[in-house]
PDB file of C-alpha atoms in Angstrom:
ATOM      1  CA  MET L   1      26.417   2.527 -11.602  1.00  0.00           C
ATOM      2  CA  ASP L   2      24.733   5.862 -10.867  1.00  0.00           C
ATOM      3  CA  ALA L   3      26.358   8.672  -8.899  1.00  0.00           C
ATOM      4  CA  SER L   4      24.585   7.931  -5.598  1.00  0.00           C
ATOM      5  CA  THR L   5      25.491   4.248  -5.772  1.00  0.00           C
ATOM      6  CA  GLN L   6      29.078   5.160  -6.560  1.00  0.00           C
ATOM      7  CA  ALA L   7      29.140   7.578  -3.619  1.00  0.00           C
ATOM      8  CA  ASP L   8      27.773   4.868  -1.308  1.00  0.00           C
ATOM      9  CA  CYS L   9      30.454   2.465  -2.513  1.00  0.00           C
ATOM     10  CA  ASN L  10      33.169   5.047  -1.974  1.00  0.00           C
ATOM     11  CA  THR L  11      32.079   5.881   1.588  1.00  0.00           C
ATOM     12  CA  GLY L  12      31.167   2.348   2.583  1.00  0.00           C
ATOM     13  CA  GLU L  13      27.673   3.507   3.550  1.00  0.00           C
ATOM     14  CA  SER L  14      24.637   1.612   2.421  1.00  0.00           C
ATOM     15  CA  LYS L  15      21.103   2.851   2.077  1.00  0.00           C
ATOM     16  CA  PRO L  16      18.606   1.219   4.431  1.00  0.00           C
ATOM     17  CA  PRO L  17      16.178  -1.157   2.729  1.00  0.00           C
ATOM     18  CA  ARG L  18      12.561  -0.097   2.434  1.00  0.00           C
ATOM     19  CA  GLU L  19      10.360  -1.431   5.178  1.00  0.00           C
ATOM     20  CA  THR L  20       8.550  -4.561   4.054  1.00  0.00           C
ATOM     21  CA  ILE L  21       4.804  -4.455   4.546  1.00  0.00           C
ATOM     22  CA  SER L  22       2.831  -7.700   4.703  1.00  0.00           C
ATOM     23  CA  THR L  23      -0.554  -8.403   3.142  1.00  0.00           C
ATOM     24  CA  THR L  24      -1.856  -8.866   6.699  1.00  0.00           C
ATOM     25  CA  THR L  25      -0.717  -5.350   7.634  1.00  0.00           C
ATOM     26  CA  VAL L  26      -2.389  -3.912   4.541  1.00  0.00           C
ATOM     27  CA  ALA L  27      -5.616  -5.844   5.194  1.00  0.00           C
ATOM     28  CA  ASP L  28      -5.642  -4.493   8.772  1.00  0.00           C
ATOM     29  CA  LEU L  29      -5.218  -0.945   7.444  1.00  0.00           C
ATOM     30  CA  VAL L  30      -8.148  -1.391   5.068  1.00  0.00           C
ATOM     31  CA  ARG L  31     -10.317  -2.786   7.892  1.00  0.00           C
ATOM     32  CA  LYS L  32      -9.488   0.261  10.025  1.00  0.00           C
ATOM     33  CA  HIS L  33      -9.855   2.752   7.144  1.00  0.00           C
ATOM     34  CA  PRO L  34     -12.292   1.317   4.558  1.00  0.00           C
ATOM     35  CA  GLY L  35     -12.820   3.045   1.219  1.00  0.00           C
ATOM     36  CA  GLN L  36      -9.411   4.750   1.074  1.00  0.00           C
ATOM     37  CA  THR L  37      -6.853   4.862  -1.741  1.00  0.00           C
ATOM     38  CA  SER L  38      -3.300   3.597  -1.310  1.00  0.00           C
ATOM     39  CA  ALA L  39      -2.037   7.201  -1.115  1.00  0.00           C
ATOM     40  CA  GLU L  40      -4.580   8.044   1.584  1.00  0.00           C
ATOM     41  CA  LEU L  41      -3.631   4.932   3.572  1.00  0.00           C
ATOM     42  CA  ALA L  42       0.038   5.885   3.303  1.00  0.00           C
ATOM     43  CA  ALA L  43      -0.645   9.460   4.409  1.00  0.00           C
ATOM     44  CA  MET L  44      -2.633   8.221   7.433  1.00  0.00           C
ATOM     45  CA  THR L  45       0.007   5.738   8.541  1.00  0.00           C
ATOM     46  CA  GLY L  46       3.350   7.119   7.375  1.00  0.00           C
ATOM     47  CA  LEU L  47       4.055   3.860   5.515  1.00  0.00           C
ATOM     48  CA  ASP L  48       5.473   3.789   1.990  1.00  0.00           C
ATOM     49  CA  ARG L  49       2.689   4.227  -0.578  1.00  0.00           C
ATOM     50  CA  MET L  50       4.339   1.985  -3.156  1.00  0.00           C
ATOM     51  CA  MET L  51       4.669  -0.862  -0.655  1.00  0.00           C
ATOM     52  CA  ILE L  52       1.001  -0.498   0.271  1.00  0.00           C
ATOM     53  CA  ALA L  53      -0.003  -0.313  -3.399  1.00  0.00           C
ATOM     54  CA  ARG L  54       1.945  -3.512  -4.153  1.00  0.00           C
ATOM     55  CA  ARG L  55       0.368  -5.473  -1.302  1.00  0.00           C
ATOM     56  CA  LEU L  56      -3.268  -4.466  -1.893  1.00  0.00           C
ATOM     57  CA  PRO L  57      -3.731  -6.581  -5.080  1.00  0.00           C
ATOM     58  CA  GLU L  58      -1.919  -9.451  -3.357  1.00  0.00           C
ATOM     59  CA  ALA L  59      -4.327  -9.244  -0.411  1.00  0.00           C
ATOM     60  CA  ALA L  60      -7.218  -9.265  -2.903  1.00  0.00           C
ATOM     61  CA  ALA L  61      -5.913 -12.451  -4.559  1.00  0.00           C
ATOM     62  CA  LEU L  62      -4.907 -14.631  -1.603  1.00  0.00           C
ATOM     63  CA  LYS L  63      -5.497 -18.337  -2.282  1.00  0.00           C
ATOM     64  CA  LYS L  64      -6.803 -18.891   1.247  1.00  0.00           C
ATOM     65  CA  GLY L  65      -9.378 -16.186   0.584  1.00  0.00           C
ATOM     66  CA  PRO L  66      -9.118 -12.519  -0.330  1.00  0.00           C
ATOM     67  CA  THR L  67      -9.079 -10.084   2.574  1.00  0.00           C
ATOM     68  CA  VAL L  68      -9.756  -6.874   0.594  1.00  0.00           C
ATOM     69  CA  PHE L  69     -11.418  -5.934  -2.679  1.00  0.00           C
ATOM     70  CA  LYS L  70     -11.291  -3.069  -5.152  1.00  0.00           C
ATOM     71  CA  GLY L  71     -14.083  -0.561  -4.844  1.00  0.00           C
ATOM     72  CA  ALA L  72     -15.220   2.304  -6.998  1.00  0.00           C
ATOM     73  CA  THR L  73     -12.713   4.811  -8.322  1.00  0.00           C
ATOM     74  CA  ARG L  74     -12.741   8.433  -7.225  1.00  0.00           C
ATOM     75  CA  LYS L  75     -10.493  11.449  -6.888  1.00  0.00           C
ATOM     76  CA  CYS L  76      -7.839  10.789  -4.246  1.00  0.00           C
ATOM     77  CA  ASN L  77      -8.040  13.263  -1.367  1.00  0.00           C
ATOM     78  CA  HIS L  78      -4.287  13.043  -0.804  1.00  0.00           C
ATOM     79  CA  SER L  79      -2.757  13.051  -4.296  1.00  0.00           C
ATOM     80  CA  GLY L  80      -5.595  14.701  -6.196  1.00  0.00           C
ATOM     81  CA  ARG L  81      -5.399  12.043  -8.910  1.00  0.00           C
ATOM     82  CA  PRO L  82      -8.712  11.255 -10.571  1.00  0.00           C
ATOM     83  CA  ASN L  83      -9.886   7.643 -10.918  1.00  0.00           C
ATOM     84  CA  SER L  84      -7.946   6.328  -7.926  1.00  0.00           C
ATOM     85  CA  ILE L  85      -8.945   2.862  -6.726  1.00  0.00           C
ATOM     86  CA  THR L  86     -10.569   2.593  -3.320  1.00  0.00           C
ATOM     87  CA  TRP L  87     -10.052  -0.525  -1.194  1.00  0.00           C
ATOM     88  CA  TRP L  88     -12.554  -2.232   1.061  1.00  0.00           C
ATOM     89  CA  PRO L  89     -12.372  -5.125   3.535  1.00  0.00           C
ATOM     90  CA  MET L  90     -14.069  -8.384   2.587  1.00  0.00           C
ATOM     91  CA  PRO L  91     -17.235  -8.902   4.596  1.00  0.00           C
ATOM     92  CA  THR L  92     -16.797 -11.425   7.370  1.00  0.00           C
ATOM     93  CA  PRO L  93     -19.004 -14.503   6.949  1.00  0.00           C
ATOM     94  CA  GLN L  94     -21.655 -14.941   9.621  1.00  0.00           C
TER      95      GLN L  94
END
């Protein structure tokens, strides 16, 4: 048990769980802000980047049909990391 966990146990306080983000929420974000990286989406919305980054591949692999897809890589405008994946909404069939 690490020191922060021990301190929480001693005080009876618990840390709040991270907000859960659905694949639908992530797909909506990508529709509103196409071509962004997960870090850019997080910066725009205030949501947790790791939760967004976990849901994006899930949204791209939905059995009922993917809602987003991976685009070209580029330097992220938020983190500065090179080769960051951009995400795009799937075109709607007409």
